[in-house]
């Protein structure tokens, strides 16, 4: 794995593009500027790594578009040492961004081959994190409650089990809609039994499949 001047230059331009598209959080832009996104691509597709586009990672899944990663991460308002649960490890790129921002990252992926590949890469890059293979719609009760939860696949409804695993005052970012488009939602847990919901922009994610998501 090498990170050349050409890669660094392409990454700098990507960060500028994201800032022009409205991403203002310096911690987010800084993390995107640091993590070599091309490590999450096979060599053949290296040239696609710094385009602001989603890209296939196998098993019918995708690494999210950089703008989407930046948008969700900005909404998450990550603070150093936050306990963050990610549903949908995919390539591991989003988890790497959260690690760079100083979060304690817990990530769940339902497809074993993707889980294994992402875990191996994140370990090779020297990140500290916990990665589990399983149904993320059930959350990770063994490590709950979390300060923040980020769902990186499209849910049919806000997964209530995940709200239960948020701390009071915690934030969850989740795309909710049908199988084609979803609205991004910010959920803020206001007490043990209440939460506020803010509806934001439209996106298009692969489906969140599981007990509290879409059925297989
Ligand atoms: N965050 C990923 C990245 O940085 O590459 C991109 C995620 S991709 C858009 C969505 C991922 O969610 C897919 O890898 C998919 O297999 C996974 N997924 C879907 N339903 C899931 C579930 N119930 N639990 C865990 N992962 C799930």
XYZ file of N, CA and C and ligand atoms in Angstrom:
675
model
N 0.851 -1.194 0.000
C 0.000 0.000 0.000
C 0.885 1.242 0.000
N 0.764 2.048 -1.032
C 1.534 3.289 -1.053
C 0.585 4.477 -1.254
N 0.981 5.583 -0.641
C 0.188 6.808 -0.735
C 1.095 7.857 -1.391
N 0.974 8.002 -2.706
C 1.901 8.849 -3.458
C 1.490 10.326 -3.385
N 2.371 11.194 -3.909
C 2.034 12.626 -3.988
C 0.805 12.839 -4.865
N 0.686 11.989 -5.887
C -0.479 12.085 -6.783
C -1.773 11.778 -5.994
N -1.715 10.733 -5.157
C -2.883 10.383 -4.324
C -3.205 11.519 -3.350
N -2.144 12.040 -2.725
C -2.358 13.115 -1.735
C -2.975 14.338 -2.404
N -2.511 14.634 -3.618
C -3.039 15.774 -4.381
C -4.507 15.554 -4.736
N -4.818 14.325 -5.171
C -6.207 13.996 -5.546
C -7.113 14.107 -4.321
N -6.572 13.704 -3.164
C -7.365 13.757 -1.919
C -7.617 15.204 -1.510
N -6.598 16.042 -1.688
C -6.733 17.469 -1.348
C -7.826 18.091 -2.225
N -7.833 17.719 -3.500
C -8.865 18.264 -4.407
C -10.254 17.754 -4.020
N -10.318 16.503 -3.564
C -11.613 15.960 -3.129
C -12.127 16.746 -1.916
N -11.230 17.035 -0.980
C -11.614 17.798 0.220
C -12.141 19.178 -0.194
N -11.459 19.812 -1.156
C -11.914 21.137 -1.628
C -13.297 21.030 -2.276
N -13.496 19.958 -3.033
C -14.797 19.746 -3.690
C -15.907 19.578 -2.640
N -15.613 18.820 -1.574
C -16.624 18.593 -0.526
C -16.936 19.899 0.207
N -15.901 20.723 0.423
C -16.113 22.024 1.080
C -16.992 22.900 0.185
N -16.743 22.854 -1.125
C -17.570 23.645 -2.053
C -19.018 23.162 -2.060
N -19.200 21.854 -1.811
C -20.555 21.288 -1.808
C -21.261 21.517 -0.474
N -20.570 22.174 0.482
C -21.268 22.581 1.704
C -20.812 21.911 2.986
N -19.784 21.067 2.930
C -19.282 20.452 4.165
C -18.372 21.472 4.861
N -18.721 21.797 6.117
C -17.989 22.866 6.819
C -17.176 22.359 8.010
N -17.520 21.156 8.519
C -16.870 20.645 9.728
C -15.401 20.319 9.425
N -14.517 21.078 10.059
C -13.068 20.948 9.799
C -12.545 19.564 10.188
N -13.110 18.995 11.284
C -12.667 17.656 11.714
C -12.994 16.613 10.649
N -14.149 16.779 10.017
C -14.569 15.831 8.971
C -13.665 15.981 7.748
N -13.466 17.233 7.313
C -12.638 17.479 6.119
C -11.207 17.016 6.365
N -10.725 17.252 7.567
C -9.375 16.842 7.940
C -9.228 15.313 7.856
N -10.227 14.605 8.380
C -10.175 13.136 8.358
C -10.216 12.627 6.912
N -11.047 13.228 6.080
C -11.123 12.790 4.669
C -9.790 13.082 3.962
N -9.153 14.176 4.372
C -7.845 14.515 3.816
C -6.744 13.548 4.261
N -6.978 12.867 5.371
C -5.943 11.970 5.907
C -6.077 10.526 5.425
N -7.304 10.025 5.324
C -7.485 8.584 5.036
C -7.332 8.307 3.535
N -6.344 7.496 3.163
C -6.162 7.155 1.739
C -7.332 6.291 1.231
N -8.297 6.922 0.555
C -9.496 6.179 0.122
C -9.135 5.088 -0.884
N -8.015 5.265 -1.590
C -7.661 4.249 -2.590
C -7.270 2.913 -1.942
N -6.931 2.901 -0.656
C -6.639 1.634 0.020
C -7.896 0.747 0.086
N -9.057 1.370 -0.030
C -10.325 0.646 0.098
C -10.838 0.162 -1.269
N -10.013 0.373 -2.308
C -10.333 -0.056 -3.674
C -9.302 -1.091 -4.110
N -9.694 -1.995 -5.029
C -8.664 -2.876 -5.596
C -7.822 -2.014 -6.542
N -6.573 -2.438 -6.769
C -5.643 -1.667 -7.610
C -6.241 -1.280 -8.953
N -6.998 -2.194 -9.532
C -7.603 -1.971 -10.847
C -8.442 -0.692 -10.881
N -9.065 -0.382 -9.754
C -10.010 0.746 -9.737
C -9.479 1.966 -8.971
N -8.169 1.976 -8.763
C -7.506 3.063 -8.035
C -7.953 4.438 -8.555
N -8.088 4.547 -9.876
C -8.409 5.840 -10.505
C -9.770 6.394 -10.067
N -10.627 5.505 -9.511
C -11.976 5.948 -9.110
C -12.009 6.472 -7.671
N -10.915 6.270 -6.924
C -10.957 6.477 -5.478
C -11.223 7.923 -5.062
N -10.786 8.888 -5.860
C -10.926 10.295 -5.438
C -11.970 11.058 -6.253
N -12.853 10.256 -6.916
C -14.026 10.880 -7.544
C -15.121 10.899 -6.483
N -15.976 11.916 -6.523
C -17.050 11.987 -5.537
C -18.202 11.082 -5.977
N -17.927 9.777 -5.908
C -18.908 8.788 -6.372
C -18.888 7.562 -5.476
N -20.064 6.905 -5.371
C -20.102 5.596 -4.719
C -19.460 4.605 -5.686
N -18.986 3.466 -5.167
C -18.336 2.501 -6.063
C -18.590 1.077 -5.546
N -18.783 0.107 -6.470
C -19.046 -1.269 -6.016
C -17.865 -1.869 -5.248
N -18.193 -2.629 -4.177
C -17.135 -3.297 -3.387
C -17.345 -4.809 -3.377
N -18.258 -5.297 -4.251
C -18.558 -6.728 -4.289
C -19.793 -7.043 -3.471
N -20.347 -8.244 -3.693
C -21.546 -8.711 -2.966
C -22.743 -7.787 -3.172
N -22.719 -7.005 -4.255
C -23.834 -6.092 -4.540
C -23.841 -4.858 -3.661
N -22.737 -4.599 -2.938
C -22.679 -3.468 -2.004
C -21.749 -2.387 -2.538
N -21.735 -1.233 -1.847
C -20.933 -0.096 -2.329
C -20.173 0.571 -1.186
N -19.065 1.232 -1.561
C -18.435 2.198 -0.657
C -19.199 3.492 -0.951
N -19.690 4.160 0.101
C -20.534 5.345 -0.107
C -19.749 6.459 -0.789
N -20.497 7.320 -1.461
C -19.914 8.529 -2.082
C -19.239 9.371 -0.986
N -18.068 9.941 -1.244
C -17.407 10.771 -0.225
C -18.320 11.869 0.342
N -19.135 12.498 -0.525
C -20.029 13.546 -0.030
C -21.000 12.978 1.012
N -21.502 11.769 0.756
C -22.450 11.142 1.684
C -21.762 10.834 3.017
N -20.526 10.314 2.938
C -19.757 10.027 4.157
C -19.567 11.326 4.952
N -19.168 12.385 4.246
C -18.910 13.670 4.907
C -20.206 14.233 5.508
N -21.303 14.137 4.765
C -22.608 14.665 5.191
C -23.080 13.953 6.463
N -23.037 12.611 6.437
C -23.495 11.853 7.616
C -22.577 12.117 8.813
N -21.272 12.156 8.551
C -20.315 12.325 9.662
C -20.449 13.714 10.268
N -20.678 14.710 9.423
C -20.866 16.080 9.935
C -22.092 16.141 10.849
N -23.186 15.479 10.419
C -24.409 15.482 11.232
C -24.203 14.775 12.579
N -23.287 13.824 12.594
C -23.049 13.029 13.804
C -22.382 13.837 14.929
N -21.776 14.982 14.566
C -21.114 15.858 15.567
C -20.169 15.059 16.468
N -19.256 14.360 15.839
C -18.331 13.484 16.575
C -17.409 14.285 17.486
N -17.315 13.838 18.721
C -16.328 14.404 19.641
C -15.340 13.307 19.999
N -14.105 13.724 20.324
C -13.058 12.763 20.667
C -13.571 11.828 21.771
N -13.273 10.545 21.633
C -13.659 9.494 22.581
C -15.152 9.163 22.595
N -15.942 9.757 21.712
C -17.337 9.323 21.572
C -17.352 7.836 21.253
N -18.329 7.132 21.832
C -18.546 5.721 21.463
C -19.528 5.729 20.303
N -19.026 5.349 19.126
C -19.853 5.424 17.912
C -20.103 4.029 17.362
N -21.381 3.714 17.135
C -21.753 2.447 16.501
C -22.085 2.714 15.038
N -21.417 1.976 14.150
C -21.734 2.076 12.720
C -22.444 0.792 12.280
N -23.571 0.947 11.581
C -24.252 -0.212 11.009
C -23.959 -0.214 9.513
N -23.250 -1.245 9.038
C -22.888 -1.342 7.622
C -21.420 -0.984 7.406
N -20.524 -1.871 7.857
C -19.071 -1.618 7.736
C -18.655 -1.455 6.277
N -19.235 -2.281 5.398
C -18.894 -2.242 3.967
C -17.394 -2.373 3.755
N -16.790 -1.355 3.148
C -15.346 -1.372 2.867
C -14.504 -1.054 4.107
N -15.118 -0.418 5.107
C -14.369 0.027 6.294
C -13.971 1.499 6.221
N -14.253 2.159 5.100
C -13.806 3.554 4.925
C -14.445 4.498 5.951
N -15.761 4.398 6.123
C -16.442 5.270 7.096
C -15.888 5.035 8.507
N -15.634 3.769 8.842
C -15.066 3.442 10.166
C -13.697 4.102 10.323
N -12.895 4.093 9.252
C -11.562 4.720 9.306
C -11.689 6.226 9.549
N -12.658 6.858 8.908
C -12.879 8.304 9.097
C -13.225 8.577 10.566
N -14.096 7.749 11.142
C -14.499 7.942 12.541
C -13.315 7.721 13.485
N -12.493 6.714 13.184
C -11.286 6.454 13.997
C -10.342 7.659 13.927
N -10.154 8.201 12.730
C -9.277 9.377 12.556
C -9.758 10.553 13.396
N -11.086 10.626 13.613
C -11.653 11.734 14.377
C -11.580 11.479 15.887
N -10.993 10.351 16.271
C -10.776 10.073 17.694
C -11.922 9.367 18.379
N -12.886 8.835 17.577
C -14.004 8.109 18.176
C -13.584 6.689 18.537
N -14.321 6.096 19.505
C -14.185 4.657 19.773
C -15.217 3.991 18.882
N -14.742 3.265 17.891
C -15.637 2.783 16.826
C -16.014 1.312 17.017
N -17.329 1.071 16.915
C -17.896 -0.277 16.917
C -18.640 -0.395 15.600
N -18.328 -1.400 14.795
C -18.959 -1.463 13.479
C -19.474 -2.866 13.195
N -20.644 -2.934 12.555
C -21.281 -4.236 12.267
C -21.547 -4.358 10.763
N -21.202 -5.515 10.211
C -21.475 -5.810 8.796
C -22.137 -7.186 8.718
N -23.194 -7.306 7.893
C -23.895 -8.588 7.842
C -23.275 -9.581 6.867
N -22.486 -9.083 5.890
C -21.899 -9.995 4.893
C -20.482 -10.361 5.332
N -20.271 -11.663 5.563
C -19.017 -12.101 6.192
C -17.766 -11.726 5.397
N -17.815 -11.894 4.060
C -16.604 -11.616 3.257
C -16.214 -10.136 3.368
N -17.211 -9.247 3.392
C -16.923 -7.803 3.518
C -16.396 -7.500 4.924
N -17.032 -8.100 5.915
C -16.595 -7.917 7.317
C -15.120 -8.282 7.465
N -14.750 -9.474 6.936
C -13.370 -9.977 7.098
C -12.379 -9.065 6.391
N -12.737 -8.653 5.170
C -11.828 -7.827 4.371
C -11.626 -6.457 5.036
N -12.732 -5.850 5.476
C -12.648 -4.515 6.093
C -11.867 -4.584 7.403
N -12.139 -5.629 8.194
C -11.455 -5.765 9.499
C -9.945 -5.901 9.290
N -9.555 -6.736 8.324
C -8.131 -6.951 8.052
C -7.465 -5.646 7.612
N -8.140 -4.891 6.756
C -7.556 -3.636 6.259
C -7.431 -2.598 7.386
N -8.500 -2.459 8.180
C -8.467 -1.462 9.270
C -7.385 -1.817 10.291
N -7.181 -3.115 10.514
C -6.115 -3.532 11.444
C -4.750 -3.200 10.851
N -4.597 -3.471 9.555
C -3.327 -3.194 8.864
C -3.002 -1.693 8.935
N -4.046 -0.866 8.898
C -3.847 0.589 8.946
C -3.601 1.080 10.390
N -3.710 0.162 11.337
C -3.350 0.483 12.723
C -4.469 1.111 13.544
N -5.709 1.006 13.068
C -6.813 1.592 13.836
C -7.245 0.673 14.971
N -7.759 1.295 16.049
C -8.346 0.567 17.184
C -9.853 0.618 16.991
N -10.503 -0.525 16.949
C -11.952 -0.551 16.692
C -12.459 -1.940 17.062
N -13.782 -2.096 17.101
C -14.368 -3.428 17.270
C -15.263 -3.681 16.069
N -15.035 -4.782 15.362
C -15.844 -5.106 14.188
C -16.511 -6.462 14.403
N -17.811 -6.497 14.108
C -18.600 -7.702 14.329
C -19.328 -8.049 13.042
N -19.495 -9.347 12.779
C -20.302 -9.768 11.636
C -21.665 -10.176 12.171
N -22.725 -9.526 11.695
C -24.056 -9.872 12.176
C -25.087 -8.873 11.696
N -26.282 -9.007 12.270
C -27.396 -8.132 11.886
C -27.356 -6.847 12.725
N -26.911 -5.769 12.089
C -26.772 -4.485 12.783
C -28.087 -3.853 13.187
N -29.211 -4.330 12.627
C -30.494 -3.723 13.034
C -30.802 -4.067 14.496
N -30.085 -5.071 15.027
C -30.280 -5.426 16.442
C -29.318 -4.643 17.324
N -28.418 -3.871 16.692
C -27.440 -3.095 17.451
C -26.366 -3.984 18.057
N -25.732 -3.476 19.117
C -24.670 -4.243 19.791
C -24.905 -4.083 21.279
N -25.861 -4.864 21.816
C -26.291 -4.690 23.210
C -25.117 -4.813 24.187
N -24.148 -5.676 23.837
C -23.016 -5.915 24.747
C -22.195 -4.644 24.985
N -22.245 -3.676 24.059
C -21.437 -2.466 24.214
C -22.278 -1.187 24.327
N -23.607 -1.335 24.362
C -24.487 -0.164 24.481
C -24.393 0.391 25.909
N -24.723 1.665 26.173
C -25.248 2.626 25.209
C -24.138 3.367 24.459
N -24.499 3.919 23.295
C -23.560 4.651 22.451
C -23.881 6.146 22.467
N -22.828 6.968 22.269
C -23.044 8.421 22.142
C -23.673 8.733 20.786
N -23.223 7.974 19.782
C -23.668 8.236 18.412
C -23.878 6.905 17.685
N -24.853 6.901 16.766
C -25.043 5.728 15.893
C -25.200 6.234 14.462
N -24.463 5.620 13.534
C -24.569 5.987 12.116
C -24.981 4.736 11.341
N -26.061 4.864 10.593
C -26.548 3.750 9.772
C -26.211 4.083 8.323
N -25.445 3.195 7.660
C -24.970 3.521 6.311
C -25.657 2.658 5.246
N -26.879 2.187 5.561
C -27.714 1.480 4.584
C -29.138 1.997 4.794
N -29.962 1.911 3.733
C -31.296 2.521 3.774
C -32.307 1.673 4.531
N -32.905 2.254 5.582
C -33.865 1.532 6.427
C -35.299 1.815 5.978
N -36.219 0.835 6.141
C -37.625 1.078 5.814
C -38.309 1.983 6.840
N -37.861 1.897 8.088
C -38.383 2.734 9.189
C -37.208 3.042 10.112
N -37.374 4.019 11.003
C -36.309 4.281 11.988
C -36.202 3.043 12.893
N -35.036 2.389 12.936
C -34.922 1.156 13.743
C -34.960 1.468 15.243
N -36.114 1.127 15.868
C -36.323 1.507 17.281
C -35.320 0.862 18.221
N -34.892 -0.363 17.885
C -33.923 -1.051 18.759
C -32.645 -0.219 18.882
N -32.287 0.472 17.797
C -31.055 1.274 17.834
C -31.241 2.508 18.717
N -32.447 3.080 18.717
C -32.699 4.243 19.592
C -32.521 3.819 21.055
N -32.973 2.595 21.366
C -32.828 2.085 22.752
C -31.363 2.053 23.157
N -30.469 1.818 22.177
C -29.036 1.663 22.490
C -28.262 2.985 22.430
N -29.008 4.101 22.269
C -28.384 5.441 22.308
C -28.424 5.969 23.736
N -27.394 6.726 24.118
C -27.439 7.428 25.409
C -28.474 8.544 25.330
N -28.978 9.003 26.444
C -29.850 10.186 26.425
C -28.981 11.374 25.991
N -29.463 12.127 25.031
C -28.661 13.205 24.440
C -27.864 12.724 23.230
N -27.904 11.423 22.980
C -27.160 10.842 21.852
C -27.831 11.127 20.513
N -27.039 10.958 19.457
C -27.513 11.280 18.096
C -27.400 10.045 17.214
N -28.443 9.802 16.432
C -28.363 8.754 15.402
C -28.662 9.382 14.038
N -27.850 9.008 13.046
C -28.076 9.461 11.667
C -28.464 8.237 10.857
N -29.638 8.312 10.218
C -30.141 7.124 9.513
C -30.934 7.526 8.265
N -30.627 6.906 7.111
C -31.453 7.147 5.922
C -32.681 6.233 5.945
N -33.863 6.830 5.766
C -35.110 6.060 5.840
C -35.957 6.334 4.605
N -36.450 5.258 3.987
C -37.313 5.453 2.813
C -37.614 4.128 2.156
N -37.803 4.156 0.811
C -38.088 2.904 0.105
C -36.796 2.342 -0.478
N -36.910 1.389 -1.418
C -35.680 0.757 -1.925
C -34.935 1.623 -2.937
N -35.522 2.765 -3.334
C -34.832 3.631 -4.306
C -34.242 4.890 -3.673
N -35.061 5.632 -2.928
C -34.540 6.846 -2.285
C -34.945 6.902 -0.813
N -34.081 7.547 -0.075
C -34.331 7.698 1.365
C -34.040 9.139 1.768
N -34.732 9.571 2.815
C -34.438 10.866 3.434
C -33.481 10.618 4.582
N -32.513 11.520 4.733
C -31.622 11.387 5.884
C -32.363 11.934 7.103
N -32.280 11.225 8.207
C -32.891 11.683 9.456
C -31.822 11.807 10.538
N -31.944 12.897 11.311
C -31.191 13.008 12.559
C -32.170 12.687 13.675
N -31.791 11.734 14.522
C -32.615 11.372 15.678
C -31.838 11.808 16.920
N -32.483 12.588 17.769
C -31.832 12.981 19.025
C -32.647 12.372 20.173
N -31.986 11.561 20.990
C -32.705 10.917 22.098
C -32.843 11.918 23.233
N -34.081 12.284 23.566
C -34.300 13.356 24.541
C -34.564 12.837 25.965
N -35.022 11.583 26.083
C -35.174 10.944 27.401
C -35.203 9.441 27.144
N -35.365 8.647 28.202
C -35.348 7.191 28.026
C -36.385 6.743 26.988
N -37.504 7.490 26.914
C -38.591 7.033 26.030
C -38.966 8.015 24.923
N -38.217 9.113 24.780
C -38.605 10.091 23.760
C -37.418 10.461 22.868
N -37.763 10.864 21.642
C -36.707 11.341 20.742
C -37.276 12.381 19.790
N -36.378 13.227 19.272
C -36.763 14.196 18.239
C -36.231 13.703 16.916
N -36.959 14.038 15.836
C -36.588 13.537 14.516
C -36.533 14.715 13.561
N -35.425 14.886 12.846
C -35.309 15.972 11.868
C -35.074 15.351 10.500
N -35.950 15.719 9.531
C -35.826 15.161 8.178
C -34.955 16.069 7.321
N -34.001 15.463 6.599
C -33.060 16.257 5.802
C -33.122 15.860 4.317
N -31.958 15.856 3.638
C -31.933 15.665 2.179
C -32.170 14.208 1.748
N -32.383 14.044 0.430
C -32.599 12.708 -0.148
C -31.276 12.069 -0.574
N -31.191 10.760 -0.396
C -30.015 9.990 -0.801
C -30.488 8.652 -1.371
N -29.525 7.875 -1.882
C -29.882 6.552 -2.383
C -28.851 5.532 -1.870
N -29.286 4.720 -0.915
C -28.393 3.732 -0.282
C -28.807 2.319 -0.677
N -27.885 1.367 -0.519
C -28.257 -0.049 -0.599
C -29.105 -0.342 0.642
N -29.968 -1.387 0.563
C -30.902 -1.612 1.675
C -30.280 -2.147 2.968
N -30.867 -1.720 4.075
C -30.541 -2.262 5.397
C -31.387 -3.529 5.549
N -30.717 -4.684 5.542
C -31.430 -5.970 5.536
C -31.277 -6.622 6.901
N -32.409 -6.962 7.528
C -32.289 -7.625 8.827
C -33.606 -7.646 9.571
N -33.547 -8.114 10.801
C -34.765 -8.290 11.608
C -35.563 -6.995 11.727
N -34.872 -5.856 11.932
C -35.564 -4.568 12.055
C -35.336 -3.707 10.817
N -35.084 -4.354 9.684
C -34.889 -3.645 8.421
C -35.701 -4.297 7.328
N -35.187 -4.295 6.096
C -35.864 -5.003 5.009
C -35.660 -6.504 5.197
N -36.682 -7.282 4.755
C -36.555 -8.741 4.858
C -35.717 -9.245 3.686
N -34.931 -10.317 3.903
C -34.063 -10.879 2.842
C -34.871 -11.411 1.681
N -19.988 2.403 5.444
C -19.567 1.642 4.304
C -18.220 2.081 3.773
O -17.632 3.009 4.326
O -17.751 1.433 2.833
C -20.554 1.672 3.163
C -21.730 0.896 3.492
S -22.656 0.207 2.177
C -23.418 1.627 1.498
C -23.887 -0.508 3.237
C -23.422 -1.770 3.969
O -24.438 -2.118 4.912
C -23.261 -2.969 3.050
O -21.969 -3.480 3.170
C -24.308 -3.951 3.567
O -23.921 -5.299 3.459
C -24.454 -3.518 5.006
N -25.697 -3.910 5.675
C -26.961 -3.960 5.180
N -27.805 -4.388 6.138
C -27.061 -4.596 7.251
C -27.360 -5.035 8.575
N -28.594 -5.358 8.969
N -26.355 -5.131 9.461
C -25.075 -4.830 9.109
N -24.730 -4.424 7.871
C -25.715 -4.300 6.963
